Every structure is written in structure tokens, then in C-alpha cells.
Coordinates of C-alpha atoms in Angstrom, one line a residue:
X8 CA 46.1 -35.4 -18.3
X9 CA 45.6 -38.0 -20.9
X10 CA 44.1 -40.5 -18.4
X11 CA 41.6 -37.8 -17.4
X12 CA 40.5 -37.3 -21.0
X13 CA 40.0 -41.1 -21.5
X14 CA 37.9 -41.2 -18.2
X15 CA 35.9 -38.3 -19.4
X16 CA 35.3 -39.9 -22.7
X17 CA 34.3 -43.2 -21.0
X18 CA 31.8 -41.5 -18.7
X19 CA 30.5 -39.4 -21.5
X20 CA 29.8 -42.5 -23.5
X21 CA 28.1 -44.1 -20.6
X22 CA 26.0 -41.0 -20.1
X23 CA 25.1 -41.0 -23.8
X24 CA 24.2 -44.7 -23.9
X25 CA 22.3 -45.0 -20.6
X26 CA 20.7 -41.6 -20.2
X27 CA 20.8 -39.2 -23.1
X28 CA 19.9 -41.7 -25.9
X29 CA 17.0 -43.3 -23.9
X30 CA 15.8 -39.8 -23.0
X31 CA 15.8 -38.7 -26.6
X32 CA 14.0 -41.9 -27.7
X33 CA 11.4 -41.5 -24.9
X34 CA 11.1 -37.8 -25.8
X35 CA 10.6 -38.8 -29.4
X36 CA 7.9 -41.3 -28.3
X37 CA 6.2 -38.6 -26.3
X38 CA 6.5 -36.2 -29.1
X39 CA 4.9 -38.7 -31.5
X40 CA 2.1 -39.2 -29.0
X41 CA 1.6 -35.5 -28.7
X42 CA 1.6 -35.0 -32.5
X43 CA -0.9 -37.8 -32.9
X44 CA -3.2 -36.2 -30.3
X45 CA -2.8 -32.8 -32.0
X46 CA -3.7 -34.2 -35.3
X47 CA -7.0 -35.4 -33.9
X48 CA -9.5 -32.6 -34.6
X49 CA -11.3 -31.6 -31.5
X50 CA -14.7 -29.9 -31.3
X51 CA -14.8 -26.4 -32.7
X52 CA -17.1 -25.0 -30.1
X53 CA -19.8 -22.4 -30.7
X54 CA -22.4 -21.2 -28.3
X55 CA -25.6 -19.5 -29.4
X56 CA -27.8 -17.2 -27.4
X57 CA -29.9 -19.1 -24.9
X58 CA -27.9 -22.3 -25.5
X59 CA -27.6 -24.8 -22.6
X60 CA -24.2 -25.8 -24.0
X61 CA -22.1 -25.6 -27.1
X62 CA -22.4 -27.2 -30.5
X63 CA -19.5 -28.4 -32.7
X64 CA -19.0 -26.6 -36.0
X65 CA -18.2 -28.4 -39.2
X66 CA -17.4 -26.9 -42.6
X67 CA -15.6 -27.7 -45.8
X68 CA -12.2 -27.6 -44.1
X69 CA -12.8 -28.7 -40.5
X70 CA -14.9 -31.2 -38.5
X71 CA -14.2 -32.7 -35.1
X72 CA -13.2 -36.4 -35.0
X73 CA -13.5 -39.2 -32.5
X74 CA -10.3 -41.0 -31.5
X75 CA -10.5 -44.5 -32.9
X76 CA -11.2 -47.4 -30.6
X77 CA -8.5 -49.6 -32.1
X78 CA -7.8 -53.1 -30.8
X79 CA -8.4 -53.7 -27.1
X80 CA -5.6 -55.3 -25.0
X81 CA -6.8 -57.8 -22.4
X82 CA -7.2 -56.3 -19.0
X83 CA -7.7 -52.7 -20.4
X84 CA -10.9 -50.7 -20.6
X85 CA -11.6 -47.7 -22.8
X86 CA -14.0 -44.9 -21.8
X87 CA -15.6 -42.4 -24.1
X88 CA -17.1 -39.4 -22.3
X89 CA -19.5 -36.6 -23.3
X90 CA -20.6 -34.0 -20.8
X91 CA -22.5 -30.8 -20.7
X92 CA -19.5 -28.7 -19.7
X93 CA -16.6 -29.4 -22.1
X94 CA -16.1 -33.0 -23.5
X95 CA -17.4 -34.6 -26.7
X96 CA -16.5 -38.2 -27.0
X97 CA -13.3 -37.9 -25.0
X98 CA -11.3 -41.1 -25.0
X99 CA -9.6 -42.5 -21.8
X100 CA -7.7 -45.8 -21.4
X101 CA -7.5 -47.5 -18.0
X102 CA -6.6 -50.8 -16.5
X103 CA -9.5 -53.1 -15.6
X104 CA -8.3 -55.2 -12.6
X105 CA -9.3 -58.6 -11.5
X106 CA -11.1 -59.3 -8.3
X107 CA -12.8 -56.7 -6.0
X108 CA -12.4 -53.0 -5.5
X109 CA -11.4 -51.5 -2.2
X110 CA -14.8 -49.8 -1.7
X111 CA -17.6 -52.4 -1.4
X112 CA -20.0 -49.8 0.0
X113 CA -20.5 -48.2 -3.4
X114 CA -23.4 -49.4 -5.6
X115 CA -22.3 -51.9 -8.3
X116 CA -23.5 -52.5 -11.8
X117 CA -22.9 -56.1 -12.7
X118 CA -22.5 -57.2 -16.3
X119 CA -23.3 -60.8 -17.1
X120 CA -22.4 -61.7 -20.7
X121 CA -23.8 -65.3 -20.2
X122 CA -27.4 -63.9 -20.1
X123 CA -28.3 -62.6 -23.6
X124 CA -31.3 -60.9 -25.2
X125 CA -32.0 -59.4 -28.6
X126 CA -29.6 -59.0 -31.5
X127 CA -29.2 -55.4 -32.7
X128 CA -29.5 -54.4 -36.4
X129 CA -28.3 -50.8 -35.8
X130 CA -29.2 -47.1 -35.7
X131 CA -30.1 -44.6 -38.3
X132 CA -32.1 -41.6 -39.5
X133 CA -34.5 -40.6 -42.3
X134 CA -33.8 -39.3 -45.8
X135 CA -36.7 -36.8 -46.2
X136 CA -37.0 -34.2 -48.9
X137 CA -36.0 -31.6 -46.4
X138 CA -32.8 -33.5 -45.6
X139 CA -31.8 -33.6 -49.2
X140 CA -32.7 -29.9 -49.8
X141 CA -30.6 -28.9 -46.8
X142 CA -27.7 -31.0 -48.0
X143 CA -28.0 -29.4 -51.4
X144 CA -27.6 -26.0 -49.7
X145 CA -24.0 -27.0 -48.7
X146 CA -20.9 -27.3 -50.8
X147 CA -20.0 -30.7 -52.1
X148 CA -17.2 -31.1 -49.6
X149 CA -19.4 -30.1 -46.6
X150 CA -22.3 -32.3 -47.5
X151 CA -20.0 -35.2 -48.0
X152 CA -18.6 -34.5 -44.5
X153 CA -22.2 -34.5 -43.0
X154 CA -23.1 -37.9 -44.5
X155 CA -19.7 -39.3 -43.6
X156 CA -20.2 -38.1 -40.0
X157 CA -23.3 -40.2 -39.7
X158 CA -22.6 -43.4 -41.8
X159 CA -18.9 -44.2 -41.8
X160 CA -18.2 -47.0 -39.3
X161 CA -14.8 -45.6 -38.2
X162 CA -14.7 -42.0 -39.2
X163 CA -18.4 -41.4 -38.3
X164 CA -20.9 -42.7 -35.8
X165 CA -21.8 -45.8 -37.7
X166 CA -25.4 -45.4 -38.8
X167 CA -26.5 -48.5 -40.5
X168 CA -30.2 -47.8 -41.2
X169 CA -32.0 -45.3 -43.4
X170 CA -35.7 -44.6 -43.4
X171 CA -37.1 -43.5 -46.8
X172 CA -40.6 -42.0 -47.1
X173 CA -42.7 -43.2 -50.1
X174 CA -43.6 -39.9 -51.8
X175 CA -44.1 -36.7 -49.8
X176 CA -44.4 -36.0 -46.1
X177 CA -44.8 -32.8 -44.1
X178 CA -41.0 -32.5 -44.5
X179 CA -41.4 -31.7 -48.2
X180 CA -42.0 -28.4 -49.8
X181 CA -45.2 -29.6 -51.5
X182 CA -47.7 -32.4 -51.3
X183 CA -47.3 -35.0 -54.1
X184 CA -47.8 -38.6 -54.9
X185 CA -46.5 -40.8 -57.7
X186 CA -49.9 -41.1 -59.5
X187 CA -51.7 -37.8 -59.7
X188 CA -54.1 -38.9 -62.5
X189 CA -57.4 -39.7 -60.8
X190 CA -58.8 -43.2 -61.7
X191 CA -55.4 -44.5 -63.0
X192 CA -55.9 -47.9 -61.3
X193 CA -53.4 -49.5 -63.7
X194 CA -50.7 -46.9 -62.6
X195 CA -49.9 -46.0 -66.2
X196 CA -48.9 -42.5 -65.1
X197 CA -46.8 -43.7 -62.1
X198 CA -43.5 -41.7 -61.9
X199 CA -41.0 -41.0 -59.2
X200 CA -40.8 -37.3 -58.4
X201 CA -38.0 -34.9 -58.9
X202 CA -37.5 -35.0 -55.1
X203 CA -36.5 -38.7 -55.4
X204 CA -33.8 -37.9 -57.9
X205 CA -32.5 -34.6 -56.3
X206 CA -33.1 -35.1 -52.6
X207 CA -33.2 -38.9 -51.7
X208 CA -31.5 -41.2 -54.2
X209 CA -28.1 -39.4 -54.3
X210 CA -27.7 -39.3 -50.6
X211 CA -28.9 -42.8 -50.0
X212 CA -26.2 -43.9 -52.4
X213 CA -23.6 -41.7 -50.7
X214 CA -24.5 -43.1 -47.3
X215 CA -24.2 -46.6 -48.7
X216 CA -20.7 -45.7 -50.0
X217 CA -19.6 -44.5 -46.6
X218 CA -20.7 -47.8 -45.1
X219 CA -17.7 -49.3 -46.9
X220 CA -19.2 -52.7 -47.3
X221 CA -20.8 -52.9 -43.8
X222 CA -24.5 -53.6 -43.5
X223 CA -26.9 -50.9 -44.6
X224 CA -30.6 -51.5 -44.3
X225 CA -33.3 -49.3 -45.8
X226 CA -36.8 -49.1 -44.4
X227 CA -39.6 -47.6 -46.7
X228 CA -42.7 -46.0 -45.2
X229 CA -45.8 -44.4 -46.8
X230 CA -47.5 -41.4 -45.3
X231 CA -50.6 -41.6 -47.5
X232 CA -51.9 -43.0 -50.8
X233 CA -52.6 -40.7 -53.7
X234 CA -55.4 -38.4 -52.6
X235 CA -57.9 -39.7 -55.1
X236 CA -57.6 -43.2 -53.5
X237 CA -58.7 -41.9 -50.0
X238 CA -62.2 -41.4 -48.7
X239 CA -61.6 -37.6 -48.2
X240 CA -60.1 -37.2 -51.7
X241 CA -56.8 -35.7 -50.5
X242 CA -53.5 -36.9 -49.0
X243 CA -53.8 -34.8 -45.8
X244 CA -56.7 -34.9 -43.4
X245 CA -58.6 -37.8 -41.9
X246 CA -59.5 -40.6 -44.2
X247 CA -58.7 -44.2 -45.4
X248 CA -58.5 -46.1 -48.6
X249 CA -61.8 -46.3 -50.4
X250 CA -63.7 -49.6 -50.5
X251 CA -62.4 -52.8 -49.1
X252 CA -59.6 -55.3 -49.6
X253 CA -61.5 -56.9 -52.6
X254 CA -62.0 -53.5 -54.3
X255 CA -60.0 -51.7 -56.9
X256 CA -58.5 -49.1 -54.6
X257 CA -56.7 -51.6 -52.3
X258 CA -55.5 -53.6 -55.2
X259 CA -54.2 -50.6 -57.0
X260 CA -52.5 -49.2 -53.9
X261 CA -50.7 -52.5 -53.3
X262 CA -49.4 -52.3 -56.9
X263 CA -48.4 -48.7 -56.1
X264 CA -46.2 -49.7 -53.2
X265 CA -44.7 -52.5 -55.3
X266 CA -44.0 -50.1 -58.1
X267 CA -42.1 -47.9 -55.7
X268 CA -39.7 -50.8 -55.0
X269 CA -39.4 -51.5 -58.7
X270 CA -38.4 -48.0 -59.6
X271 CA -35.9 -47.7 -56.8
X272 CA -34.4 -51.1 -57.8
X273 CA -34.0 -49.7 -61.3
X274 CA -32.0 -46.9 -59.7
X275 CA -29.7 -49.3 -57.9
X276 CA -31.4 -49.2 -54.4
X277 CA -33.1 -52.1 -52.6
X278 CA -34.8 -52.2 -49.3
X279 CA -34.8 -54.3 -46.1
X280 CA -38.3 -53.6 -44.9
X281 CA -41.6 -51.8 -45.5
X282 CA -43.7 -50.1 -42.9
X283 CA -47.3 -50.7 -44.1
X284 CA -48.5 -47.3 -42.8
X285 CA -46.9 -44.5 -40.9
X286 CA -48.8 -43.4 -37.8
X287 CA -52.2 -44.7 -39.0
X288 CA -54.1 -43.4 -36.0
X289 CA -53.5 -39.8 -37.1
X290 CA -55.7 -40.6 -40.1
X291 CA -58.7 -40.6 -37.7
X292 CA -58.0 -37.0 -36.6
X293 CA -60.3 -34.5 -38.4
X294 CA -58.5 -32.0 -40.5
X295 CA -55.1 -33.5 -39.8
X296 CA -52.7 -30.9 -41.3
X297 CA -50.4 -33.1 -43.4
X298 CA -50.2 -36.5 -45.2
X299 CA -51.8 -39.3 -43.3
X300 CA -54.1 -42.3 -43.8
X301 CA -55.9 -44.5 -41.4
X302 CA -55.5 -48.3 -41.6
X303 CA -56.7 -50.5 -38.8
X304 CA -54.3 -53.1 -37.3
X305 CA -56.3 -56.0 -38.7
X306 CA -56.5 -54.3 -42.1
X307 CA -52.7 -53.9 -42.1
X308 CA -52.4 -57.6 -41.5
X309 CA -54.8 -58.6 -44.1
X310 CA -53.6 -56.1 -46.7
X311 CA -50.1 -57.5 -46.2
X312 CA -51.3 -61.1 -46.4
X313 CA -53.8 -61.0 -49.3
X314 CA -52.3 -58.3 -51.5
X315 CA -48.7 -57.3 -50.7
X316 CA -47.1 -60.7 -50.2
X317 CA -48.3 -62.2 -53.6
X318 CA -46.9 -59.1 -55.4
X319 CA -43.6 -59.0 -53.4
X320 CA -43.0 -62.7 -54.2
X321 CA -42.7 -61.9 -57.9
X322 CA -39.4 -60.1 -57.6
X323 CA -36.1 -61.2 -56.0
X324 CA -35.6 -57.7 -54.5
X325 CA -38.9 -57.7 -52.7
X326 CA -39.4 -61.4 -51.8
X327 CA -37.6 -61.1 -48.5
X328 CA -38.9 -57.7 -47.5
X329 CA -39.7 -57.5 -43.8
X330 CA -43.2 -56.2 -43.1
X331 CA -43.7 -53.8 -40.2
X332 CA -47.1 -52.9 -38.8
X333 CA -48.4 -50.5 -36.2
X334 CA -45.6 -47.8 -36.6
X335 CA -47.2 -45.4 -34.1
X336 CA -46.9 -44.1 -30.6
X337 CA -47.0 -46.7 -27.8
X338 CA -50.2 -45.6 -26.2
X339 CA -52.2 -48.6 -27.5
X340 CA -49.3 -50.9 -28.3
X341 CA -50.3 -54.0 -26.4
X342 CA -53.9 -54.0 -27.7
X343 CA -52.7 -53.2 -31.2
X344 CA -50.2 -56.1 -31.1
X345 CA -52.9 -58.5 -30.2
X346 CA -55.0 -57.4 -33.1
X347 CA -52.1 -57.8 -35.5
X348 CA -50.6 -61.1 -34.2
X349 CA -53.4 -63.1 -32.5
X350 CA -54.9 -65.9 -34.6
X351 CA -57.1 -64.7 -37.4
X352 CA -60.8 -65.3 -36.8
X353 CA -61.0 -67.7 -39.7
X354 CA -58.0 -69.7 -38.8
X355 CA -59.9 -72.1 -36.6
X356 CA -62.4 -72.9 -39.4
X357 CA -59.5 -73.3 -41.8
X358 CA -57.8 -75.8 -39.5
X359 CA -61.1 -77.7 -39.1
X360 CA -61.6 -77.8 -42.9
X361 CA -58.0 -79.0 -43.3
X362 CA -58.5 -81.8 -40.7
X363 CA -61.7 -82.9 -42.4
X364 CA -60.0 -83.0 -45.8
X365 CA -57.3 -85.2 -44.3
X366 CA -59.9 -87.7 -42.9
X367 CA -61.6 -87.8 -46.3
X368 CA -58.3 -88.5 -48.1
X369 CA -57.6 -91.4 -45.6
X370 CA -60.9 -93.0 -46.7
X371 CA -59.7 -92.9 -50.3
X372 CA -56.6 -94.9 -49.5
X373 CA -58.1 -98.3 -50.7
X374 CA -59.0 -96.7 -54.1
X375 CA -56.0 -94.4 -54.7
X376 CA -52.2 -95.2 -54.5
X377 CA -50.4 -94.0 -51.3
X378 CA -48.0 -91.7 -53.1
X379 CA -50.9 -89.8 -54.7
X380 CA -52.6 -89.3 -51.3
X381 CA -49.3 -88.3 -49.7
X382 CA -48.6 -85.8 -52.4
X383 CA -52.0 -84.2 -52.0
X384 CA -51.6 -84.1 -48.2
X385 CA -48.2 -82.4 -48.5
X386 CA -49.6 -79.8 -50.8
X387 CA -52.6 -79.1 -48.6
X388 CA -50.4 -78.9 -45.5
X389 CA -48.2 -76.3 -47.3
X390 CA -51.4 -74.3 -48.3
X391 CA -52.7 -74.5 -44.7
X392 CA -49.4 -73.2 -43.3
X393 CA -49.5 -70.3 -45.8
X394 CA -53.1 -69.6 -44.9
X395 CA -52.5 -69.4 -41.2
X396 CA -49.1 -67.8 -41.1
X397 CA -49.1 -64.2 -40.0
X398 CA -47.3 -62.1 -42.6
X399 CA -46.2 -59.3 -40.2
X400 CA -42.5 -59.6 -39.1
X401 CA -42.3 -56.8 -36.6
X402 CA -43.8 -53.8 -34.8
X403 CA -42.6 -50.2 -35.3
X404 CA -42.9 -47.7 -32.5
X405 CA -42.6 -43.9 -32.3
X406 CA -41.4 -42.0 -29.3
X407 CA -44.0 -39.2 -29.1
X408 CA -45.6 -40.8 -26.1
X409 CA -42.5 -41.0 -23.9
X410 CA -44.0 -43.3 -21.3
X411 CA -45.3 -46.9 -21.6
X412 CA -42.0 -48.1 -22.9
X413 CA -42.2 -51.2 -20.8
X414 CA -45.2 -52.3 -22.9
X415 CA -42.6 -53.3 -25.5
X416 CA -41.4 -56.0 -23.1
X417 CA -45.0 -57.2 -22.7
X418 CA -45.4 -57.5 -26.4
X419 CA -42.1 -59.4 -26.7
X420 CA -43.2 -61.9 -24.1
X421 CA -46.5 -62.5 -26.0
X422 CA -44.9 -62.7 -29.5
X423 CA -41.3 -63.7 -29.1
X424 CA -40.9 -64.5 -32.8
X425 CA -41.7 -60.9 -33.8
X426 CA -39.2 -58.0 -33.6
X427 CA -39.7 -54.5 -32.2
X428 CA -38.0 -51.4 -33.8
X429 CA -38.1 -47.8 -32.9
X430 CA -38.7 -46.1 -36.2
X431 CA -39.1 -42.3 -35.5
X432 CA -38.0 -39.8 -32.9
X433 CA -37.5 -36.0 -32.8
X434 CA -37.3 -33.2 -30.3
X435 CA -39.2 -29.9 -30.6
X436 CA -42.5 -31.5 -31.7
X437 CA -44.7 -30.1 -28.9
X438 CA -46.4 -27.2 -30.5
X439 CA -47.6 -25.8 -27.1
X440 CA -44.6 -26.3 -24.8
X441 CA -41.4 -27.0 -26.8
X442 CA -41.7 -26.2 -30.5
X443 CA -38.9 -26.2 -33.1
X444 CA -35.1 -26.1 -32.8
X445 CA -33.3 -25.3 -29.6
X446 CA -29.7 -25.2 -30.7
X447 CA -27.2 -26.4 -28.1
X448 CA -30.0 -27.9 -25.9
X449 CA -28.4 -30.5 -23.6
X450 CA -31.8 -31.6 -22.2
X451 CA -32.9 -32.8 -25.6
X452 CA -29.7 -34.8 -25.9
X453 CA -30.4 -36.5 -22.6
X454 CA -34.0 -37.2 -23.8
X455 CA -32.6 -39.0 -26.9
X456 CA -30.1 -41.0 -24.8
X457 CA -32.8 -42.0 -22.3
X458 CA -35.2 -43.1 -25.1
X459 CA -32.5 -45.1 -27.0
X460 CA -31.3 -46.8 -23.8
X461 CA -34.8 -47.8 -22.6
X462 CA -35.9 -48.9 -26.0
X463 CA -32.9 -51.2 -26.1
X464 CA -33.6 -52.5 -22.6
X465 CA -37.2 -53.3 -23.8
X466 CA -36.3 -55.4 -26.8
X467 CA -35.9 -52.9 -29.6
X468 CA -33.5 -54.3 -32.3
X469 CA -32.8 -50.8 -33.6
X470 CA -33.5 -47.1 -33.2
X471 CA -34.1 -44.6 -36.1
X472 CA -34.1 -40.8 -35.7
X473 CA -36.3 -38.6 -37.9
X474 CA -34.6 -36.0 -40.2
X475 CA -30.8 -36.5 -40.1
X476 CA -30.5 -32.7 -40.6
X477 CA -32.7 -29.6 -40.9
X478 CA -32.1 -25.9 -41.4
X479 CA -31.7 -23.4 -38.6
X480 CA -35.5 -22.9 -38.5
X481 CA -36.2 -26.6 -38.2
X482 CA -37.4 -27.2 -41.8
X483 CA -38.4 -26.8 -44.5
X484 CA -41.8 -28.1 -43.8
X485 CA -44.8 -27.3 -46.0
X486 CA -47.2 -27.0 -43.1
X487 CA -44.7 -25.3 -40.8
X488 CA -44.5 -28.4 -38.5
X489 CA -40.9 -27.5 -37.6
X490 CA -38.9 -29.6 -35.2
X491 CA -35.3 -30.1 -34.0
X492 CA -32.6 -32.4 -35.4
X493 CA -29.2 -33.7 -34.2
X494 CA -27.5 -31.7 -37.0
X495 CA -28.7 -28.2 -38.1
X496 CA -27.5 -26.7 -41.4
X497 CA -26.6 -23.1 -42.2
X498 CA -26.3 -23.2 -46.0
X499 CA -25.3 -19.5 -46.2
X500 CA -22.2 -20.1 -44.1
X501 CA -21.6 -23.5 -45.6
X502 CA -21.4 -25.1 -42.2
X503 CA -23.4 -27.5 -40.0
X504 CA -23.7 -27.8 -36.2
X505 CA -23.6 -31.1 -34.3
X506 CA -25.8 -30.8 -31.3
X507 CA -25.8 -32.8 -28.0
X508 CA -28.4 -35.1 -29.5
X509 CA -25.8 -36.2 -32.2
X510 CA -23.3 -37.2 -29.5
X511 CA -25.8 -39.0 -27.3
X512 CA -26.8 -41.1 -30.4
X513 CA -23.1 -41.6 -31.1
X514 CA -22.4 -43.2 -27.7
X515 CA -24.7 -46.1 -28.9
X516 CA -24.4 -46.2 -32.7
X517 CA -20.6 -46.0 -32.9
X518 CA -19.9 -48.8 -30.4
X519 CA -22.9 -51.1 -30.9
X520 CA -22.5 -52.4 -34.5
X521 CA -25.1 -54.6 -36.3
X522 CA -24.9 -58.1 -34.8
X523 CA -24.3 -57.0 -31.3
X524 CA -26.3 -58.7 -28.6
X525 CA -27.7 -57.1 -25.5
X526 CA -26.5 -58.8 -22.3
X527 CA -27.6 -58.4 -18.7
X528 CA -26.7 -55.4 -16.6
X529 CA -28.0 -54.9 -13.1
X530 CA -27.6 -52.2 -10.5
X531 CA -27.1 -53.5 -6.9
X532 CA -27.5 -51.0 -4.1
X533 CA -25.5 -52.7 -1.3
X534 CA -28.0 -51.5 1.3
X535 CA -26.8 -47.9 1.6
X536 CA -29.1 -44.9 1.4
X537 CA -26.8 -43.4 -1.2
X538 CA -27.1 -46.5 -3.4
X539 CA -30.9 -46.6 -3.0
X540 CA -31.1 -43.0 -4.3
X541 CA -28.8 -43.9 -7.1
X542 CA -31.2 -46.5 -8.5
X543 CA -33.3 -43.7 -9.9
X544 CA -30.3 -41.7 -11.2
X545 CA -28.2 -43.8 -13.5
X546 CA -29.4 -45.5 -16.7
X547 CA -27.4 -48.4 -18.1
X548 CA -27.4 -51.0 -20.9
X549 CA -24.8 -53.5 -21.9
X550 CA -23.9 -55.5 -25.1
X551 CA -21.3 -57.9 -26.5
X552 CA -20.2 -57.0 -30.1
X553 CA -19.5 -59.4 -33.0
X554 CA -15.8 -59.2 -32.3
X555 CA -16.3 -60.1 -28.6
X556 CA -15.9 -56.6 -27.0
X557 CA -18.2 -55.8 -24.1
X558 CA -20.0 -52.5 -24.0
X559 CA -21.9 -50.6 -21.3
X560 CA -23.5 -47.2 -21.8
X561 CA -24.1 -45.1 -18.6
X562 CA -26.1 -41.9 -18.3
X563 CA -25.8 -39.5 -15.4
X564 CA -28.5 -36.8 -15.7
X565 CA -27.7 -35.2 -12.4
X566 CA -25.7 -32.1 -11.3
X567 CA -23.3 -34.1 -9.1
X568 CA -20.6 -36.7 -9.6
X569 CA -21.8 -40.3 -9.2
X570 CA -19.4 -42.9 -7.9
X571 CA -20.0 -46.6 -8.5
X572 CA -18.4 -49.9 -9.3
X573 CA -18.7 -51.8 -12.5
X574 CA -18.2 -55.6 -12.4
X575 CA -17.8 -58.1 -15.2
X576 CA -19.1 -61.3 -13.6
X577 CA -17.8 -63.7 -16.2
X578 CA -14.3 -62.3 -16.2
X579 CA -14.3 -61.5 -12.5
X580 CA -13.1 -57.9 -13.0
X581 CA -14.2 -55.0 -11.0
X582 CA -13.3 -51.3 -10.8
X583 CA -14.5 -48.0 -9.4
X584 CA -15.6 -45.3 -11.8
X585 CA -16.9 -41.7 -11.6
X586 CA -19.7 -40.4 -13.8
X587 CA -19.3 -36.7 -14.3
X588 CA -22.4 -34.5 -13.8
X589 CA -24.7 -34.3 -16.8
X590 CA -22.8 -36.9 -18.8
X591 CA -23.0 -40.0 -20.9
X592 CA -20.2 -42.6 -20.9
X593 CA -19.5 -45.6 -23.0
X594 CA -17.1 -48.2 -21.7
X595 CA -15.5 -50.9 -23.8
X596 CA -13.4 -54.0 -22.8
X597 CA -12.9 -57.6 -23.7

């Protein structure tokens, strides 16, 4: 009997050591994983009448979160998936095997990190008066959550650019400039508006705080000069600056723009770039309803060269400002770029004059010491470079003409030292066919994703949305030019709704940080009919990040599952994936 008890005790110990304890430990591990998953806040879904899909609700106590990327183990690949039916940024971890897949008949997207293109500066949105007014309608906690959702690199979607209108736009509640006193050419009455202090500056600073030391670039853009400076005497409607570049209106307006940067600097905010004029061609439209001003492409160049640059060089916070021209729809992009960047008409005569001066100085050599002649030549050479150098750093484009995006590549090939950036996009702008907000609209999300992806494939270094949030009516807007936004705000309920557009942007902005470089991705059809059809169905773009991760974004706009292989040529890895119907997927590996 005693022996039996010892045996029982012995086997009981073995059972505890080799089975029960490991099971408990493993169960504890699983429990920890489950708890961690449960702690991650998933989308609080809400469907509105006539919605194509749901939106995600955020308030002072709750907002959905994206599971962090973390550090990637070699040989692993992480997928983030958003689809029309149920998922918002769902994370999946898989093994990324070496060598070939079992199914070579499927089409293959090959990623080649040895072929590199443009460097990305980031993604962002605009701080309009309407944005600030809508943020003010929320409680302090909820508005902080909204800004954090956009700009925090880990807990948000990593916006790194903010566009700031200079004075009022249609997305203001009134028309205003910073100098209302007619004839005040010396700008003695210049003053920032209450909107700057209540709607713009506080939220720009909040966004910068949520960047937690990461790059944050601001782009300023004027819609119009003070009305009294324009030919029609008002900020809205067709018109341009009075006089010419040598006259008092152009000189005063240049000082007006410089004064804006001075005042924002005094309030702790500096800028990366200036768009010389927002949508200048709208200033040719008779009775255009809101703030606008025409400025030809050549005038933009000469205005920058003759008036803006000398002023900006006087302050350390404006001396390195990037100057962006065009900033309009792509309809006339190639022609406009040639007018902006081709050699100025007087450059050849300047060059001839410079060469003649050099010959004259050479004749003086017997009479004047060499070092004097060399000094004069060096000075003249510097002056000649300044004279001929084009002051425009880049081209801004808007999305409102959705075709002709390949023209961006044509412009890049012609002017490779100049950058291209997409500076404005919004859905719901078509007054006739598709006006105002459509809450929960999946198609608009796809339109955003398609536009971002093809901008990036055609040399854009960044992509900027229009209003980062609007109210449920798509405003406020002083001329009722209501549109949609990735986030809509319901101030009465103290909540905001993240639409499909928000998540489509997130699939790019969260995983393609500033400093990422686009790499080559190509779709091969492997000679099958299915593959040939697929060529028109799947959009793709790939990058390598500053920490060495590789990224590919894939969009399937169709109602069926798409199967394909993705292959990393450099690492010789390949795997089969499935793209769910109506979905966008971001894959990350190293």
C-alpha cells in the first residue's frame, strides 16, 4: 500500500512537471495574447441611411486603434487589411518563404528594391477655418483624439504635412484679408484675424506636438490678395493683381505674404513651403463665387524671382522656403510646366552680355592685377547664376481633373530637379452629379486610394487632403460649396466618424514615413487570360522605408477575390496572397 502511494506520488509529479505546468504556462501565454487583443480597441461601427458601408465612431471615451507594426522578424511579413464588408486595418502575420510558390500560373507582382525613384516627404491635410470651427465644437478630449488620430506616428496614421491657407477661403464663415484698409501699401494695418488664433494656430501646434519630434512640414497657400489690390476690387470673382511687377500692388502683395510668415513665426510656427497662388486659372472665370486670383505661370515665376526671393532672404525662417507654382488641376500641366521652367526669354541675352564682359576683362589683364580681374569675374559669375537660376522648386497639382495623371511623369522627365506634390483633394465637389458628404461611402474611399497610389507612381513626393474634418453637412462654407471629408464631426453628440476615405489614406500614410523611397513594382501576367484581365484590376505601389522595411500597397476594387503571387526579387522570396473583394492591403517585410 505504501509502495503504491509512492508510485502515485511519483507519477503525479511527472504529470505536474511535464504536462500540467506547461499547459498552465501555455494557457497563461494564450490568455495574455487574448487580453492584449481585447485591449486593442476595434472599430465601433455605425451605419447611416444609404451608406455603402459603416463608419467608425470616436468620442471622448472611445476610438478604434490600429495594432502596432512593431519590429519585423526576418522571414516574416505583416499584412494590414481594410475591406468594404467588415475590416478596418486588420493585422495578420505570416511567413514569407524563400524561393518559388507552388502555383506559377498566377500573376506575379515583382518588387525590386534595387530600382529606386523619388523620396517621399509625407501625407497630410489642410487647417482651414472650417476645420478649426468643427474641432471647437467638440470637447477638449475628443478634439485631441481627432488630431492624434491624424498626426501621431504610432497611435495615429502619421500625417506629416499641414496645408495652411493665407487668410480666408470658401471654407471660412466670412471673406477677410489681413489688410482691409484700401491703399495701405505699407501694410501699417496688417493684422492676423481672429480665425488664425482660434481656428488655425492652436491646432497646428497640437498636430506638431503629436508628431513627437518627427518631421512636420507646413505649406502656406493664398487664395487671393486683399480685394482692393485686385482688378475687380474684391477677393472673389475673376481678377488679378493691379498693375505689373514694377508697380506698387505687386510690391505690396509680396510684402503682405512675407508679413504672414513674420506673424506666424512670432507665434511659434514656421513653414516649409509657399504655394504662390492657389488654383490661379479659376481667377479667369467670370463671377467665380469665392476667393481666387489669376496669376499666369510666367508671372508666378517672375514674382517669385524679382520680389519674393529678395524679401525671404532677409529672415532665417523664410530663407529656405520652397516655392511651389501652378497648384492647379492637371489639365494644362505639361504646357504650364514649360512656361514655368523653360529658360527665361532674357536669359540668352544675359548669357551673351556675361560672355562679352569676360572678354573685355581679359583685355584689361595687362593693365590690372590678376587677382582683381579674378575677383570681378567670380562676382559676375555669381550674379549670372542668380540671374538665370529658376526660383521655383516644385509643381503643385490638384485632383479635380482625375485623368492625365501620367502627365506628371512627363513633367518629371523634362525637369528632373523639380519636385511634384499633390496639394489638394476632396470628394463631393461635383455640384451636378456628386455634391456634399456621403457618409460611409466606400467608392469615395477607393477614389482616394486610387489617386494617392497613382500620384506616387507618377513622381509625387507627397499627397495632401483638403479639410481634415467637416461637419455633417460638409461645411461650414460661406458660399455653400460643401464637400466631403475623411472625418465628419457631430458636435452636438461630441463624436466624430472616420470614413472609408480615412482608412484608405492610412494604408499609405501610416506605413510610408518621410524619407521612404519608391521602388519598382511590376505585374507580370504569365500568359494566362485570367492574368491579362487582372492587369486592369489591381493597383500596386512599393517603397523601402528609412529603417529598411519594404512596403507594398495593393488595391482590389472588384467584387471577387483576386489571387496572385508577390515576389521580392532581391531577397528571392515569393508567396501567394489573396486580395479580398473591395479591399486595400498594405504588406510590410524586411
